[in-house]
Short mmCIF file of C-alpha atoms in Angstrom, two decimals:
data_model
loop_
_atom_site.label_atom_id
_atom_site.label_comp_id
_atom_site.label_asym_id
_atom_site.label_seq_id
_atom_site.Cartn_x
_atom_site.Cartn_y
_atom_site.Cartn_z
CA MET A 1 -12.69 -1.81 -30.49
CA LEU A 2 -15.61 -2.39 -28.08
CA LYS A 3 -15.55 -5.36 -25.69
CA LEU A 4 -18.35 -6.11 -23.23
CA ILE A 5 -17.74 -8.51 -20.34
CA LYS A 6 -21.14 -9.49 -18.95
CA ASN A 7 -22.32 -10.99 -15.65
CA ALA A 8 -19.04 -10.52 -13.82
CA ARG A 9 -18.47 -10.57 -10.06
CA LEU A 10 -16.49 -7.35 -10.07
CA TYR A 11 -13.65 -6.44 -7.71
CA SER A 12 -12.10 -3.01 -8.09
CA PRO A 13 -10.32 -4.52 -5.92
CA GLU A 14 -13.10 -3.44 -3.57
CA PRO A 15 -16.25 -5.53 -4.17
CA VAL A 16 -18.56 -3.93 -6.73
CA GLY A 17 -21.07 -6.78 -7.06
CA LEU A 18 -22.49 -8.49 -10.13
CA GLY A 19 -22.24 -6.27 -13.17
CA HIS A 20 -20.87 -5.57 -16.61
CA ILE A 21 -17.75 -3.85 -17.88
CA LEU A 22 -17.31 -2.22 -21.30
CA THR A 23 -13.96 -1.31 -22.82
CA ALA A 24 -13.12 0.84 -25.85
CA GLY A 25 -9.58 0.78 -27.13
CA GLU A 26 -7.32 0.74 -24.08
CA ARG A 27 -9.79 2.21 -21.55
CA ILE A 28 -12.75 1.16 -19.45
CA ILE A 29 -15.72 3.31 -20.50
CA TYR A 30 -18.53 1.71 -18.47
CA LEU A 31 -18.80 -0.36 -15.31
CA GLY A 32 -22.12 -1.02 -13.63
CA SER A 33 -25.08 -3.26 -12.91
CA LYS A 34 -27.16 -2.20 -15.92
CA ASN A 35 -26.41 -4.12 -19.11
CA PRO A 36 -25.53 -1.48 -21.75
CA GLU A 37 -27.50 -1.62 -24.98
CA LEU A 38 -25.10 -1.69 -27.91
CA PRO A 39 -26.32 -1.28 -31.50
CA ASP A 40 -25.31 -4.07 -33.88
CA GLN A 41 -23.50 -1.52 -36.02
CA LEU A 42 -20.85 -1.14 -33.31
CA GLN A 43 -19.88 -4.81 -33.74
CA ALA A 44 -18.95 -5.12 -30.09
CA GLU A 45 -17.35 -8.33 -28.87
CA ILE A 46 -19.45 -9.77 -26.05
CA ILE A 47 -18.29 -12.38 -23.54
CA ASP A 48 -20.51 -13.72 -20.76
CA VAL A 49 -18.35 -14.84 -17.82
CA GLU A 50 -21.38 -16.25 -15.94
CA GLY A 51 -20.59 -14.90 -12.50
CA ALA A 52 -16.82 -15.39 -12.55
CA ALA A 53 -14.61 -12.98 -10.62
CA VAL A 54 -13.18 -10.13 -12.72
CA VAL A 55 -10.29 -8.32 -11.05
CA PRO A 56 -7.69 -5.69 -12.00
CA GLY A 57 -4.66 -6.91 -13.93
CA PHE A 58 -1.75 -7.74 -11.64
CA ILE A 59 1.21 -5.36 -11.41
CA ASP A 60 4.52 -7.20 -10.99
CA GLY A 61 6.65 -4.51 -9.40
CA HIS A 62 9.93 -6.44 -9.50
CA ALA A 63 10.95 -8.57 -12.48
CA HIS A 64 14.20 -9.10 -14.37
CA ILE A 65 12.77 -8.46 -17.82
CA THR A 66 16.22 -8.67 -19.44
CA GLY A 67 17.01 -11.80 -17.41
CA GLY A 68 18.89 -12.02 -14.14
CA GLY A 69 21.58 -14.29 -12.75
CA GLY A 70 25.23 -14.42 -13.73
CA GLU A 71 26.54 -15.32 -10.26
CA THR A 72 28.37 -18.42 -11.50
CA GLY A 73 29.58 -17.21 -14.88
CA PRO A 74 28.18 -16.37 -18.33
CA ALA A 75 26.19 -19.61 -18.68
CA SER A 76 24.23 -18.77 -15.52
CA ARG A 77 22.64 -15.66 -17.06
CA VAL A 78 18.85 -16.07 -17.26
CA PRO A 79 17.47 -15.28 -20.75
CA PRO A 80 15.19 -12.24 -21.24
CA LEU A 81 11.54 -12.89 -20.43
CA VAL A 82 8.92 -13.23 -23.15
CA LEU A 83 5.48 -11.60 -23.18
CA SER A 84 3.42 -14.64 -22.20
CA SER A 85 5.60 -15.35 -19.16
CA PHE A 86 3.76 -12.38 -17.65
CA THR A 87 0.31 -12.50 -19.19
CA ARG A 88 -0.32 -16.20 -18.49
CA ALA A 89 0.05 -15.25 -14.80
CA GLY A 90 -2.44 -12.38 -15.02
CA VAL A 91 0.31 -9.74 -15.08
CA THR A 92 -0.64 -6.78 -17.28
CA SER A 93 1.96 -4.31 -15.94
CA VAL A 94 5.59 -4.97 -15.03
CA VAL A 95 8.55 -3.04 -13.63
CA GLY A 96 11.99 -4.25 -14.74
CA VAL A 97 15.12 -4.20 -12.59
CA LEU A 98 18.81 -5.04 -12.86
CA GLY A 99 20.43 -7.24 -10.23
CA THR A 100 23.89 -8.71 -9.62
CA ASP A 101 24.94 -8.25 -13.25
CA ASP A 102 24.56 -4.54 -13.91
CA LEU A 103 27.67 -4.55 -16.11
CA THR A 104 26.89 -6.78 -19.09
CA ARG A 105 23.24 -5.82 -18.65
CA ASN A 106 22.59 -2.09 -18.30
CA THR A 107 19.96 0.63 -18.25
CA GLN A 108 20.05 0.86 -22.04
CA THR A 109 19.02 -2.76 -22.51
CA LEU A 110 16.47 -2.52 -19.70
CA VAL A 111 14.77 0.53 -21.23
CA GLN A 112 14.79 -1.12 -24.66
CA GLN A 113 13.20 -4.30 -23.27
CA ALA A 114 10.50 -2.22 -21.58
CA TYR A 115 9.74 -0.54 -24.90
CA GLY A 116 9.63 -3.96 -26.58
CA LEU A 117 7.10 -5.30 -24.08
CA ARG A 118 5.02 -2.17 -24.62
CA GLU A 119 5.00 -2.81 -28.37
CA GLU A 120 3.71 -6.31 -27.68
CA GLY A 121 0.80 -5.02 -25.59
CA LEU A 122 2.04 -5.04 -22.00
CA SER A 123 2.47 -1.95 -19.81
CA ALA A 124 6.13 -1.82 -18.79
CA TRP A 125 8.45 0.43 -16.79
CA CYS A 126 11.84 0.00 -15.16
CA HIS A 127 14.26 1.36 -12.59
CA THR A 128 17.71 2.69 -13.31
CA GLY A 129 20.84 1.34 -11.63
CA GLY A 130 21.26 -2.12 -10.16
CA TYR A 131 22.97 -3.75 -7.20
CA HIS A 132 26.04 -1.52 -7.24
CA VAL A 133 27.35 1.97 -6.60
CA PRO A 134 28.18 3.94 -8.69
CA LEU A 135 24.86 3.27 -10.41
CA THR A 136 24.73 2.11 -14.00
CA THR A 137 22.77 4.85 -15.78
CA LEU A 138 22.12 6.00 -19.32
CA THR A 139 22.26 9.80 -18.95
CA GLY A 140 25.00 9.83 -16.32
CA SER A 141 22.80 10.25 -13.26
CA ALA A 142 19.77 8.62 -11.67
CA ARG A 143 17.98 11.97 -11.68
CA GLY A 144 18.61 12.39 -15.40
CA ASP A 145 17.37 8.90 -16.21
CA ILE A 146 14.12 9.37 -14.28
CA VAL A 147 13.50 12.85 -15.73
CA PHE A 148 14.40 12.18 -19.38
CA LEU A 149 13.59 8.48 -19.94
CA ASP A 150 9.86 7.77 -19.99
CA PRO A 151 9.97 4.14 -18.74
CA VAL A 152 12.32 4.90 -15.81
CA ILE A 153 10.40 5.57 -12.58
CA GLY A 154 12.96 4.99 -9.80
CA VAL A 155 16.28 3.45 -8.76
CA GLY A 156 16.80 -0.24 -8.13
CA GLU A 157 17.36 -2.85 -7.16
CA LEU A 158 20.16 -1.38 -5.05
CA ALA A 159 21.72 -4.15 -2.94
CA ILE A 160 21.91 -3.71 0.84
CA SER A 161 23.15 -6.21 3.46
CA ASP A 162 24.38 -8.62 0.79
CA HIS A 163 27.86 -9.94 0.01
CA ARG A 164 27.20 -9.15 -3.66
CA SER A 165 26.55 -5.45 -2.99
CA SER A 166 29.17 -2.69 -3.29
CA GLN A 167 28.74 -2.02 0.46
CA PRO A 168 27.50 1.58 0.05
CA THR A 169 28.02 4.05 2.87
CA LEU A 170 25.09 5.90 4.42
CA ASP A 171 26.12 9.10 2.65
CA GLU A 172 26.21 7.36 -0.72
CA PHE A 173 22.83 5.80 -0.05
CA LEU A 174 21.27 9.13 0.95
CA ARG A 175 22.64 10.86 -2.13
CA ILE A 176 21.01 8.24 -4.36
CA ALA A 177 17.73 8.57 -2.45
CA SER A 178 17.88 12.35 -2.89
CA GLU A 179 18.37 11.97 -6.65
CA ALA A 180 15.39 9.63 -6.89
CA HIS A 181 13.14 11.77 -4.70
CA VAL A 182 13.86 15.05 -6.49
CA ALA A 183 13.42 13.43 -9.90
CA GLY A 184 10.09 12.06 -8.72
CA LEU A 185 9.00 15.57 -7.69
CA MET A 186 10.04 16.95 -11.09
CA THR A 187 8.13 14.33 -13.08
CA GLY A 188 5.28 12.99 -10.94
CA LYS A 189 6.91 9.55 -11.13
CA ALA A 190 7.43 7.21 -8.16
CA GLY A 191 10.97 8.42 -7.41
CA ILE A 192 11.71 5.49 -5.07
CA VAL A 193 14.85 3.57 -4.19
CA HIS A 194 13.91 -0.09 -4.54
CA CYS A 195 16.35 -1.90 -2.22
CA HIS A 196 17.36 -5.53 -2.64
CA MET A 197 17.69 -6.94 0.87
CA GLY A 198 20.18 -9.75 1.35
CA ASP A 199 20.77 -12.12 4.25
CA GLY A 200 23.46 -9.98 5.91
CA GLU A 201 23.28 -9.45 9.66
CA ARG A 202 22.93 -5.67 9.24
CA GLY A 203 19.47 -6.24 7.79
CA LEU A 204 17.53 -3.00 7.39
CA SER A 205 19.81 -0.91 9.61
CA MET A 206 20.88 1.38 6.75
CA LEU A 207 17.27 2.20 5.87
CA GLU A 208 16.49 2.77 9.55
CA GLN A 209 19.44 5.19 9.82
CA ALA A 210 18.42 6.96 6.62
CA ILE A 211 14.88 7.59 7.84
CA ALA A 212 16.14 8.73 11.24
CA THR A 213 18.75 11.18 9.91
CA CYS A 214 17.39 12.75 6.70
CA GLU A 215 14.43 14.80 5.47
CA ILE A 216 13.58 12.48 2.56
CA PRO A 217 10.07 10.98 2.98
CA ALA A 218 10.03 7.38 4.21
CA ARG A 219 7.98 6.23 1.19
CA VAL A 220 11.09 6.75 -0.99
CA PHE A 221 12.80 3.82 0.75
CA ASN A 222 11.30 0.58 -0.58
CA PRO A 223 12.88 -2.71 0.61
CA THR A 224 12.12 -5.91 -1.30
CA HIS A 225 12.62 -9.63 -0.48
CA VAL A 226 11.70 -8.75 3.12
CA ASN A 227 10.36 -12.27 3.72
CA ARG A 228 13.64 -14.02 2.78
CA ASN A 229 14.39 -14.67 6.47
CA LYS A 230 12.45 -14.16 9.68
CA PRO A 231 14.70 -11.59 11.45
CA LEU A 232 14.64 -9.41 8.31
CA PHE A 233 10.85 -9.64 8.14
CA GLU A 234 10.53 -8.57 11.77
CA GLN A 235 12.67 -5.53 11.00
CA ALA A 236 10.54 -4.76 7.94
CA VAL A 237 7.34 -4.77 9.99
CA ALA A 238 8.90 -2.18 12.31
CA LEU A 239 10.24 -0.11 9.39
CA ALA A 240 6.81 0.04 7.76
CA ARG A 241 5.49 1.92 10.78
CA HIS A 242 7.57 4.90 9.62
CA GLY A 243 5.60 5.06 6.35
CA CYS A 244 7.60 2.78 4.04
CA TYR A 245 6.02 0.36 1.62
CA ILE A 246 7.57 -3.09 2.02
CA ASP A 247 7.67 -5.70 -0.73
CA ALA A 248 7.53 -9.47 -0.21
CA THR A 249 8.66 -11.93 -2.87
CA ALA A 250 6.36 -14.74 -3.99
CA PHE A 251 9.13 -17.33 -3.98
CA PRO A 252 8.49 -20.55 -5.94
CA CYS A 253 8.19 -23.88 -4.14
CA GLY A 254 11.51 -25.00 -2.68
CA HIS A 255 12.91 -21.48 -2.30
CA VAL A 256 10.98 -20.15 0.69
CA GLU A 257 13.20 -21.45 3.52
CA PRO A 258 14.65 -19.99 5.70
CA GLY A 259 12.04 -17.30 5.21
CA ILE A 260 8.25 -17.35 5.00
CA SER A 261 5.88 -17.31 2.05
CA ALA A 262 4.55 -14.00 0.76
CA ALA A 263 1.05 -14.99 1.85
CA GLU A 264 2.23 -15.82 5.37
CA ALA A 265 4.18 -12.56 5.48
CA TYR A 266 1.08 -10.56 4.56
CA ILE A 267 -1.07 -12.29 7.17
CA GLN A 268 1.53 -11.76 9.89
CA PHE A 269 2.03 -8.13 8.85
CA ARG A 270 -1.70 -7.45 9.03
CA ASP A 271 -2.12 -9.28 12.34
CA LEU A 272 0.73 -7.25 13.84
CA GLY A 273 -1.13 -4.05 13.03
CA GLY A 274 0.71 -3.11 9.86
CA HIS A 275 -1.00 -0.82 7.36
CA ALA A 276 -2.20 -3.34 4.76
CA ASP A 277 -2.21 -0.68 2.02
CA ARG A 278 1.60 -0.39 2.34
CA PHE A 279 2.35 -4.04 1.63
CA THR A 280 3.11 -5.23 -1.91
CA ILE A 281 4.02 -8.60 -3.42
CA SER A 282 6.18 -9.17 -6.51
CA SER A 283 7.60 -12.24 -8.24
CA ASP A 284 11.32 -11.60 -8.90
CA GLY A 285 10.38 -13.06 -12.29
CA GLY A 286 13.40 -13.85 -14.46
CA GLY A 287 15.71 -13.46 -11.49
CA CYS A 288 18.12 -16.13 -10.36
CA LEU A 289 17.24 -17.37 -6.85
CA PRO A 290 20.61 -18.38 -5.42
CA ALA A 291 21.42 -19.54 -1.90
CA PHE A 292 24.94 -19.21 -0.50
CA ASP A 293 26.82 -20.63 2.45
CA HIS A 294 28.65 -18.44 4.97
CA GLU A 295 31.69 -18.21 2.68
CA GLY A 296 29.67 -17.02 -0.30
CA ASN A 297 29.65 -20.33 -2.16
CA LEU A 298 26.53 -21.13 -4.21
CA THR A 299 24.52 -23.99 -2.71
CA ARG A 300 21.38 -23.89 -4.90
CA PHE A 301 19.68 -21.74 -7.46
CA GLY A 302 16.40 -21.40 -9.30
CA VAL A 303 14.48 -18.87 -11.39
CA GLY A 304 11.64 -16.59 -10.33
CA LEU A 305 8.37 -16.68 -12.26
CA SER A 306 5.35 -14.38 -12.34
CA ASP A 307 3.23 -17.57 -12.12
CA THR A 308 3.77 -17.45 -8.35
CA LEU A 309 1.50 -14.39 -8.07
CA PRO A 310 -1.85 -16.13 -8.79
CA ASP A 311 -0.61 -19.03 -6.65
CA MET A 312 -0.07 -16.58 -3.79
CA LEU A 313 -3.54 -15.07 -4.31
CA ARG A 314 -5.04 -18.55 -4.06
CA GLU A 315 -3.10 -19.25 -0.87
CA LEU A 316 -4.38 -16.05 0.72
CA THR A 317 -8.04 -16.69 -0.15
CA ASN A 318 -7.78 -20.33 0.91
CA ARG A 319 -6.56 -19.08 4.28
CA GLY A 320 -9.63 -16.92 4.71
CA VAL A 321 -8.37 -13.55 3.50
CA PRO A 322 -11.25 -11.85 1.63
CA MET A 323 -10.68 -11.44 -2.11
CA PRO A 324 -10.54 -7.61 -2.09
CA GLU A 325 -7.91 -7.65 0.65
CA ALA A 326 -5.91 -10.43 -1.03
CA LEU A 327 -5.87 -8.55 -4.35
CA ALA A 328 -4.57 -5.23 -3.02
CA PRO A 329 -0.86 -6.22 -2.69
CA LEU A 330 -0.91 -7.20 -6.38
CA THR A 331 -2.96 -4.29 -7.70
CA SER A 332 -3.97 -1.06 -5.95
CA ASN A 333 -1.12 -1.00 -3.41
CA VAL A 334 1.51 -1.36 -6.16
CA ALA A 335 -0.19 1.28 -8.30
CA ASP A 336 -0.23 3.73 -5.38
CA LEU A 337 3.44 3.15 -4.54
CA LEU A 338 4.58 3.51 -8.15
CA LYS A 339 2.15 6.36 -8.97
CA LEU A 340 0.63 4.40 -11.86
CA HIS A 341 -2.59 6.35 -11.77
CA ARG A 342 -4.53 4.38 -14.40
CA LYS A 343 -3.50 0.97 -13.09
CA GLY A 344 -4.48 -1.32 -10.24
CA ARG A 345 -8.22 -0.62 -10.16
CA LEU A 346 -11.32 -1.27 -12.26
CA ASN A 347 -13.17 1.98 -12.86
CA VAL A 348 -14.33 4.19 -15.69
CA GLY A 349 -11.35 5.94 -17.26
CA MET A 350 -8.83 3.38 -16.00
CA ASP A 351 -6.77 1.26 -18.38
CA ALA A 352 -8.54 -1.86 -19.65
CA ASP A 353 -6.33 -4.32 -17.73
CA LEU A 354 -8.29 -7.15 -16.16
CA VAL A 355 -8.17 -10.81 -15.22
CA VAL A 356 -11.05 -13.28 -15.14
CA LEU A 357 -10.54 -15.94 -12.47
CA ASP A 358 -12.19 -19.35 -12.33
CA GLU A 359 -13.75 -20.90 -9.22
CA ASN A 360 -10.29 -22.10 -8.10
CA THR A 361 -8.76 -18.61 -8.44
CA ALA A 362 -6.83 -19.74 -11.53
CA VAL A 363 -6.29 -17.35 -14.45
CA ARG A 364 -8.97 -17.93 -17.10
CA HIS A 365 -8.89 -14.81 -19.32
CA VAL A 366 -6.46 -11.86 -19.36
CA MET A 367 -6.97 -8.48 -21.03
CA ALA A 368 -4.08 -6.03 -21.22
CA ARG A 369 -4.62 -2.53 -22.64
CA GLY A 370 -7.94 -3.63 -24.10
CA GLU A 371 -6.68 -6.73 -25.94
CA TRP A 372 -7.09 -10.37 -24.98
CA HIS A 373 -3.80 -12.07 -24.20
CA VAL A 374 -5.20 -15.21 -22.55
CA ARG A 375 -8.52 -16.88 -23.39
CA ASP A 376 -9.86 -19.94 -21.56
CA GLY A 377 -6.46 -20.49 -19.98
CA GLN A 378 -4.67 -20.56 -23.36
CA ILE A 379 -2.23 -17.96 -24.63
CA ALA A 380 -3.98 -15.89 -27.30
CA ARG A 381 -1.23 -13.39 -28.02
CA ARG A 382 2.49 -14.12 -28.04
CA GLY A 383 5.61 -12.01 -28.26
CA MET A 384 7.43 -11.76 -31.58
CA TYR A 385 9.97 -14.52 -30.99
CA GLU A 386 7.51 -16.76 -29.19
CA GLN A 387 5.81 -17.16 -32.56
CA VAL A 388 8.94 -18.40 -34.35
#
């Protein structure tokens, strides 16, 4: 039950310095510079990381845990994601979403997949609904799903400015945001509307109108994929000044154009005076990454992977962003947005989710809820059907 990680360069994500971290069960029970003395009878597992960086486990706030896709027929549906597709990338918490296909995939399957990942040792949540209005729900309303279903923390990903959306009106959009916000108040959950942003010329205009015309707090409106093209990103920078969190996607190689990388988006956002604590980065893991021409015909596609998150962290640090600042969009910022109060930071009483990075910022060891999932870069714990 006890695990001691010694001689770690600790980031909370704020720098703590060289120290030691002790976990018991699923919690951190000690973090400090003094090496705790543990009697042999406790049979603690001790690992000396010899000065390696130890950081909070990454929170992937946007992943298609049941698989995404489906834009070109049944064969284009991406399979559900397995446990190690997250943990090998340092992801210890994930939030599942539905996308284009919110008909053959639904809230029931999303909630069940979240529970399955929890059984396998990950921390998992999800949003209710998907691209389309009326929302696909389990209880009959977004408010009911958030209030009565433990894993459900918000609505999303609701498609805006995209030819695949149901073209919601402002009134429809505001009613959904109201449901999410009130449910969040009732439960202490995030209560956000996580908005898929497409390449449509209207961009973020609906979110801008919503903030200008309603009493719902701006933090409820949470656009994602804001770096998919440059005009959209410029709008997102302006929108964030109203108090929104904006989410960039760590697109894999070959899928960035015509936008900018998540790392570049963060640097530009910061340099333009944006509040760095309101910027998050997610992977779109398991999601299909299609590109369409002006008539809606598919021109290319790919699949998102959580592996892009440590790659993005490396890009940021290589470009001179200090490690604590580079970590925040993957850890503390996401935890604050989603109200995951025991996630995103290393501290006594927090969940024992941590990543040990090597000198090249690659994932070396991963602990999720107090158990090792990756050791020395190798998968140590697999999901049920990964073992078959």
